[in-house]
Coordinates of C-alpha atoms in Angstrom, one line a residue:
M1 CA 103.0 43.7 217.5
A2 CA 104.8 46.5 215.7
L3 CA 105.8 49.5 217.7
R4 CA 104.8 52.9 216.4
F5 CA 106.6 56.1 217.3
R6 CA 104.9 59.5 217.1
R7 CA 105.6 62.8 218.7
T8 CA 103.5 65.9 218.5
V9 CA 105.0 69.3 219.0
S10 CA 102.8 72.4 219.2
I11 CA 104.1 75.2 217.1
F12 CA 101.5 77.8 218.0
P13 CA 97.8 77.4 218.9
G14 CA 95.9 75.3 216.3
V15 CA 99.1 74.1 214.5
R16 CA 101.0 71.0 215.4
L17 CA 104.2 69.3 214.0
N18 CA 104.0 65.5 214.0
L19 CA 107.2 63.5 214.1
G20 CA 107.1 59.9 213.2
K21 CA 109.1 57.0 211.8
R22 CA 107.7 57.5 208.3
G23 CA 108.3 61.2 208.2
V24 CA 107.0 64.6 209.3
S25 CA 103.5 66.1 208.9
V26 CA 101.8 69.3 210.0
S27 CA 98.3 69.5 211.4
A28 CA 96.1 72.5 211.7
G29 CA 92.6 72.9 213.2
V30 CA 90.6 72.0 216.3
R31 CA 89.7 68.7 217.8
G32 CA 87.3 67.0 215.5
A33 CA 88.1 69.0 212.4
N34 CA 91.6 69.6 211.1
L35 CA 93.9 69.4 208.1
T36 CA 97.1 67.3 207.8
L37 CA 99.9 67.9 205.3
G38 CA 102.4 65.1 205.0
R39 CA 104.5 63.1 202.7
N40 CA 101.3 61.6 201.0
G41 CA 99.6 64.9 200.4
L42 CA 96.9 67.0 202.1
Y43 CA 94.1 65.3 204.1
G44 CA 91.0 66.6 205.7
N45 CA 90.0 64.9 209.0
A46 CA 86.6 65.1 210.7
G47 CA 85.2 63.2 213.8
M48 CA 82.8 63.3 216.7
P49 CA 84.8 63.3 220.0
G50 CA 83.8 60.5 222.3
T51 CA 82.0 58.4 219.6
G52 CA 85.0 56.8 217.8
L53 CA 83.4 57.9 214.5
S54 CA 85.7 59.8 212.0
Y55 CA 86.2 60.6 208.3
R56 CA 89.4 61.1 206.4
E57 CA 89.7 62.2 202.7
K58 CA 92.6 63.2 200.5
L59 CA 92.0 66.8 199.3
N60 CA 94.7 67.3 196.6
K61 CA 94.3 64.0 194.7
G62 CA 92.9 65.6 191.6
N63 CA 95.8 68.1 191.3
T64 CA 98.4 65.4 191.8
K65 CA 96.9 63.3 189.0
G66 CA 96.8 66.3 186.8
L67 CA 100.4 67.2 187.4
Q68 CA 101.4 63.6 186.7
R69 CA 99.4 63.6 183.4
S70 CA 101.1 66.8 182.4
A71 CA 104.5 65.5 183.1
K72 CA 103.8 62.3 181.1
Q73 CA 102.3 64.3 178.2
S74 CA 105.0 67.0 177.9
P75 CA 106.4 66.7 174.3
K76 CA 110.0 65.7 174.0
V77 CA 112.1 67.8 171.6
P78 CA 113.3 65.6 168.7
A79 CA 117.0 65.3 167.9
M80 CA 116.5 66.9 164.5
A81 CA 115.5 70.2 166.2
E82 CA 119.1 70.5 167.5
Q83 CA 120.4 70.2 163.9
I84 CA 118.5 73.2 162.5
A85 CA 121.0 76.0 161.8
N86 CA 119.6 78.1 158.9
V87 CA 116.7 78.8 156.6
D88 CA 117.1 79.2 152.9
L89 CA 114.3 80.8 150.9
N90 CA 114.2 80.4 147.1
T91 CA 113.0 83.8 145.9
T92 CA 112.0 82.5 142.5
T93 CA 109.8 79.5 143.6
G94 CA 109.0 80.4 147.2
D95 CA 110.4 77.0 148.4
I96 CA 111.8 76.9 151.9
A97 CA 114.7 74.7 152.9
I98 CA 115.7 74.0 156.5
L99 CA 119.5 73.6 156.7
D100 CA 121.9 72.1 159.2
A101 CA 125.3 73.6 160.1
D102 CA 126.9 72.0 157.0
G103 CA 124.3 73.5 154.7
Q104 CA 122.5 70.2 154.1
D105 CA 118.8 70.3 153.5
L106 CA 116.9 68.5 156.3
G107 CA 113.9 68.0 154.0
D108 CA 110.2 68.0 154.8
E109 CA 110.8 66.5 158.2
G110 CA 113.1 69.3 159.1
F111 CA 110.5 71.9 158.0
E112 CA 107.8 70.3 160.1
V113 CA 110.1 70.2 163.1
A114 CA 111.0 73.8 162.6
K115 CA 107.3 74.8 162.4
E116 CA 106.5 72.8 165.6
Y117 CA 109.4 73.7 167.8
A118 CA 110.9 77.0 166.4
R119 CA 107.9 78.6 164.7
D120 CA 108.6 82.2 165.8
A121 CA 112.2 82.1 164.8
L122 CA 111.3 80.5 161.4
E123 CA 108.6 83.1 160.7
A124 CA 111.0 86.0 161.7
T125 CA 113.8 84.7 159.5
L126 CA 111.4 84.2 156.5
S127 CA 109.9 87.7 157.0
E128 CA 113.4 89.2 157.1
Q129 CA 114.3 87.5 153.8
V130 CA 111.1 88.5 152.1
D131 CA 111.5 92.1 153.2
E132 CA 115.1 92.1 151.9
H133 CA 114.1 90.7 148.5
N134 CA 111.2 93.2 148.1
R135 CA 113.5 96.1 149.1
M136 CA 116.0 95.0 146.5
M137 CA 113.3 94.8 143.9
A138 CA 112.2 98.4 144.8
R139 CA 115.8 99.6 144.6
I140 CA 116.2 98.1 141.1
G141 CA 113.7 100.4 139.7
D142 CA 114.7 103.4 141.8
I143 CA 118.5 103.4 141.6
H144 CA 118.5 106.9 140.0
L145 CA 116.9 108.5 143.1
Q146 CA 120.3 108.6 144.9
T147 CA 121.9 110.7 142.1
P148 CA 123.7 113.8 143.5
P149 CA 123.5 117.3 141.9
P150 CA 126.6 118.2 139.8
D151 CA 127.9 120.7 142.3
Q152 CA 127.7 118.3 145.3
F153 CA 131.2 117.0 145.8
P154 CA 131.1 113.6 147.7
A155 CA 132.0 113.7 151.4
L156 CA 134.9 111.4 152.5
E157 CA 133.5 108.4 154.4
P158 CA 136.3 107.3 156.8
E159 CA 137.0 103.6 157.0
P160 CA 137.4 102.7 160.6
F161 CA 140.3 100.4 161.8
E162 CA 138.3 97.5 163.1
A163 CA 141.0 95.1 164.2
P164 CA 140.9 94.9 168.0
P165 CA 144.3 95.1 169.9
P166 CA 145.7 91.8 171.1
T167 CA 144.7 90.6 174.6
Q168 CA 147.4 90.7 177.3
P169 CA 148.4 87.2 178.3
E170 CA 147.6 85.8 181.7
L171 CA 150.9 85.1 183.4
R172 CA 151.4 82.2 185.8
R173 CA 152.1 83.1 189.4
L174 CA 155.0 81.6 191.5
D175 CA 153.4 79.2 193.9
L176 CA 154.9 77.7 197.1
R177 CA 156.3 74.8 195.1
A178 CA 158.1 77.1 192.7
R179 CA 159.7 79.0 195.6
L180 CA 161.0 75.7 197.0
C181 CA 162.0 74.2 193.6
P182 CA 164.4 76.3 191.5
A183 CA 163.7 74.3 188.3
R184 CA 159.9 74.8 188.6
K185 CA 160.5 78.5 189.3
R186 CA 162.7 78.8 186.2
A187 CA 160.1 77.0 184.0
I188 CA 157.3 79.4 185.1
V189 CA 159.5 82.5 184.6
E190 CA 160.6 81.3 181.1
S191 CA 157.0 80.5 180.2
N192 CA 155.9 84.0 181.2
E193 CA 158.7 85.6 179.3
R194 CA 157.7 83.7 176.1
K195 CA 154.1 84.9 176.6
K196 CA 155.2 88.5 177.1
H197 CA 157.4 88.4 174.0
R198 CA 154.7 86.9 171.9
Y199 CA 152.3 89.6 173.1
Q200 CA 154.8 92.4 172.4
Q201 CA 155.2 91.1 168.8
Q202 CA 151.4 90.9 168.3
Y203 CA 151.0 94.4 169.7
L204 CA 153.7 95.9 167.5
R205 CA 152.1 94.3 164.4
W206 CA 148.7 95.7 165.4
Q207 CA 150.1 99.1 166.1
N208 CA 151.9 99.1 162.8
N209 CA 148.7 98.1 160.9
S210 CA 146.8 100.9 162.8
T211 CA 149.5 103.4 161.8
Q212 CA 149.4 102.4 158.2
H213 CA 145.6 102.6 158.2
D214 CA 145.7 106.1 159.6
H215 CA 148.3 107.1 157.0
R216 CA 146.0 105.7 154.2
E217 CA 143.1 107.7 155.6
Q218 CA 145.2 110.9 155.6
V219 CA 146.2 110.3 152.0
R220 CA 142.5 109.7 151.0
A221 CA 141.5 112.9 152.8
A222 CA 144.3 114.9 150.9
L223 CA 143.1 113.4 147.6
Y224 CA 139.5 114.4 148.2
D225 CA 140.7 117.9 149.0
Q226 CA 142.8 118.1 145.9
A227 CA 140.1 116.6 143.7
E228 CA 137.5 119.2 144.9
K229 CA 140.0 121.8 143.7
G230 CA 140.2 120.2 140.3
D231 CA 143.4 118.2 140.3
P232 CA 143.0 115.6 137.5
E233 CA 145.0 112.8 139.2
A234 CA 143.2 113.4 142.5
M235 CA 139.8 113.4 140.7
E236 CA 140.7 110.1 139.1
A237 CA 141.6 108.6 142.5
V238 CA 138.3 109.9 144.0
L239 CA 136.3 108.4 141.1
D240 CA 138.0 105.1 141.7
D241 CA 137.4 105.3 145.4
H242 CA 133.8 106.5 145.1
L243 CA 132.2 104.9 142.0
L244 CA 133.3 101.4 142.7
D245 CA 132.0 101.6 146.3
I246 CA 128.4 102.4 145.4
D247 CA 126.0 99.9 146.9
W248 CA 124.3 98.6 143.8
P249 CA 121.3 96.2 144.1
R250 CA 123.1 93.8 141.8
E251 CA 126.8 93.2 141.4
T252 CA 128.1 95.8 138.9
Q253 CA 131.4 96.2 137.2
L254 CA 132.5 99.4 135.5
S255 CA 135.6 101.1 134.1
F256 CA 136.4 104.7 133.4
E257 CA 138.9 107.0 131.8
L258 CA 139.5 110.7 132.6
S259 CA 141.2 112.8 130.0
E260 CA 144.5 114.5 130.9
D261 CA 143.0 117.9 131.0
G262 CA 140.2 116.7 133.3
R263 CA 137.5 117.8 130.9
T264 CA 136.1 114.5 129.6
L265 CA 135.1 111.4 131.5
M266 CA 134.3 108.1 129.7
L267 CA 132.4 105.4 131.6
D268 CA 131.7 101.8 130.6
V269 CA 129.3 99.8 132.7
D270 CA 128.6 96.1 132.5
L271 CA 124.8 95.8 132.8
P272 CA 123.0 92.7 134.0
E273 CA 121.4 90.5 131.4
I274 CA 117.6 90.4 131.4
E275 CA 117.7 86.6 131.7
D276 CA 119.4 86.9 135.1
F277 CA 117.0 89.6 136.3
H278 CA 114.8 89.0 139.4
T279 CA 111.1 88.6 138.3
T280 CA 109.3 87.9 141.6
E281 CA 107.6 89.8 144.4
L282 CA 107.1 87.9 147.7
R283 CA 104.6 88.0 150.5
M284 CA 104.3 86.0 153.8
Y285 CA 101.3 83.7 154.2
Q286 CA 98.6 85.3 156.4
R287 CA 97.8 81.8 157.7
G288 CA 100.3 79.1 158.1
V289 CA 104.1 79.2 157.5
G290 CA 105.1 79.9 153.9
V291 CA 105.8 82.5 151.2
S292 CA 103.6 83.3 148.2
V293 CA 105.3 84.3 145.0
N294 CA 104.0 86.8 142.4
T295 CA 105.9 86.4 139.1
L296 CA 106.0 89.5 137.0
S297 CA 104.7 89.4 133.5
D298 CA 107.2 89.6 130.6
T299 CA 106.0 93.2 129.9
A300 CA 106.5 94.2 133.6
V301 CA 110.0 92.5 133.7
R302 CA 111.1 94.4 130.6
K303 CA 109.7 97.7 132.0
L304 CA 111.6 97.1 135.2
Y305 CA 114.8 96.2 133.3
M306 CA 114.6 99.3 131.2
A307 CA 114.2 101.4 134.3
H308 CA 117.2 99.7 136.0
V309 CA 119.7 99.9 133.1
H310 CA 118.9 103.5 132.3
G311 CA 118.8 104.4 136.0
M312 CA 122.3 103.0 136.5
G313 CA 123.5 105.2 133.6
F314 CA 121.7 108.2 135.0
R315 CA 123.3 107.6 138.5
L316 CA 126.8 107.2 137.1
I317 CA 126.6 110.3 135.0
G318 CA 125.6 112.3 138.0
E319 CA 128.3 110.8 140.2
G320 CA 130.9 111.6 137.5
F321 CA 130.0 115.3 137.4
A322 CA 129.9 115.5 141.2
C323 CA 133.3 113.7 141.7
A324 CA 135.1 115.6 139.0
P325 CA 134.3 119.3 139.2
T326 CA 136.3 120.2 136.0
V327 CA 134.6 117.6 133.8
H328 CA 132.6 119.2 131.1
T329 CA 131.4 116.1 129.2
V330 CA 130.5 112.6 130.4
I331 CA 130.3 109.8 127.8
L332 CA 128.6 106.7 129.3
S333 CA 128.1 103.4 127.5
G334 CA 126.2 100.4 128.9
F335 CA 126.8 96.9 127.6
T336 CA 126.0 93.2 128.4
Q337 CA 127.9 90.0 127.8
V338 CA 126.4 87.8 125.1
P339 CA 127.6 84.6 123.3
D340 CA 129.6 85.2 120.2
T341 CA 128.2 82.8 117.5
A342 CA 131.4 83.1 115.5
T343 CA 133.9 82.1 118.2
G344 CA 131.7 80.5 120.9
G345 CA 133.1 83.0 123.4
Q346 CA 131.6 86.1 124.9
T347 CA 131.4 89.5 123.3
D348 CA 130.2 92.9 124.4
K349 CA 126.7 94.0 123.2
Y350 CA 126.2 97.8 123.7
L351 CA 122.6 98.7 124.6
Y352 CA 123.0 102.4 124.7
S353 CA 125.6 105.2 124.7
V354 CA 125.0 108.7 125.8
K355 CA 127.0 112.0 125.7
V356 CA 126.1 114.6 128.2
N357 CA 127.6 118.1 128.9
R358 CA 127.5 119.8 132.3
E359 CA 125.2 122.7 131.3
A360 CA 122.5 120.4 130.0
W361 CA 122.8 118.1 133.0
Q362 CA 122.4 121.1 135.4
R363 CA 118.9 121.6 134.0
I364 CA 117.6 118.5 135.8
Q365 CA 115.7 119.2 139.0
F366 CA 117.6 117.0 141.4
D367 CA 115.3 117.8 144.3
N368 CA 112.4 116.2 142.3
L369 CA 114.0 113.0 141.0
D370 CA 111.0 110.9 142.0
V371 CA 109.1 112.2 138.9
V372 CA 112.1 111.7 136.6
D373 CA 112.0 108.7 134.3
P374 CA 115.6 107.8 133.5
V375 CA 114.6 106.2 130.2
D376 CA 113.2 109.6 129.0
A377 CA 115.9 111.6 130.8
L378 CA 118.8 110.0 128.8
A379 CA 116.9 110.5 125.6
A380 CA 117.1 114.2 126.1
F381 CA 120.9 114.1 125.5
E382 CA 123.0 112.8 122.6
L383 CA 121.8 109.2 122.8
R384 CA 122.6 106.2 120.7
R385 CA 120.0 103.5 121.4
D386 CA 118.0 101.0 119.3
M387 CA 115.2 99.9 121.6
T388 CA 111.6 98.9 121.0
K389 CA 108.7 100.3 123.1
T390 CA 108.5 97.0 124.9
G391 CA 112.2 97.1 125.9
I392 CA 113.9 94.9 123.4
F393 CA 117.4 96.2 122.7
R394 CA 119.5 95.8 119.5
A395 CA 123.2 96.3 119.5
I396 CA 124.6 99.8 118.8
E397 CA 128.0 101.4 118.2
P398 CA 129.0 103.4 121.3
W399 CA 130.3 107.0 121.2
D400 CA 134.1 107.0 120.7

């Protein structure tokens, strides 16, 4: 016969701690009706003292099975989810590509995994890209709204020195072995000296770069001050510093020439081709994950293109008058690059050229630019332009 060991310790009235060879359990209740919590779960016990009749039932069996089922049914994150690094939205077609860290498209499977395991992040990224595209489309037609009045000289925007100073090295300490061994001590000391020397060189380079940056900022500040007073060379430097730093909706290249007396400014701007123009407006799906694309009609695209290329000219004329207080006349010409059928290369096709004097420019209400149409505004000056009502341009000869 097997021997059984059990010892009961009373913790406080009604609660007992049972110690046995198979483990520990706790009982609570009165004789004939109690609960037991042990290694196999929670049991209810009922009996009639003196009769030998009793009843025992496991009370938490349903919860245990439910927990087991949940553990078995919890989905395992697929390996592809770990590869997802970026989301690429095609703003022309609305196609969505899920990319890995190397920029490789993970295909339809990657898109389904992203929807299943990273839906919030996917939708947030798509929403950000949609908003950015739509903001850019709005800026394309409203670029002239940021045009300054002719008497508003641009403020100098300091460029911060963003390079952080080098981090001081962590030097090795002399341990007991180094104190007992001269060779080890010498090796540690020499290693620390090399680290300190390297740090001093890095710090001197950083300090020199910081000093040079501060000097350049002082020179810039002096140029802005001289330009505001009408110095031609300083005005040219400010024009170069300011005009080329405008945040255009599309990459824009321009060149300019200021006369020696500072009275005439000539600007040439390389306009975008209409074939490369954005023609879509985007919107997130209200249900599901995706982006709907509204493609503008040809008429709407040409209208937007007209507003943009004339708005760029309007903005540049205004910036020229503001940056160069002595300038009396601005001559601006906008062109695009087109294939040369005679040589096979590229040639400049001028779309318009306008000559504006300061007195006429000052008649514009710069506090009410939201009602100004740059297409009509440039036509109020000496304008060379051959354009149909639908926005088709033919080449012209610019002002000399």
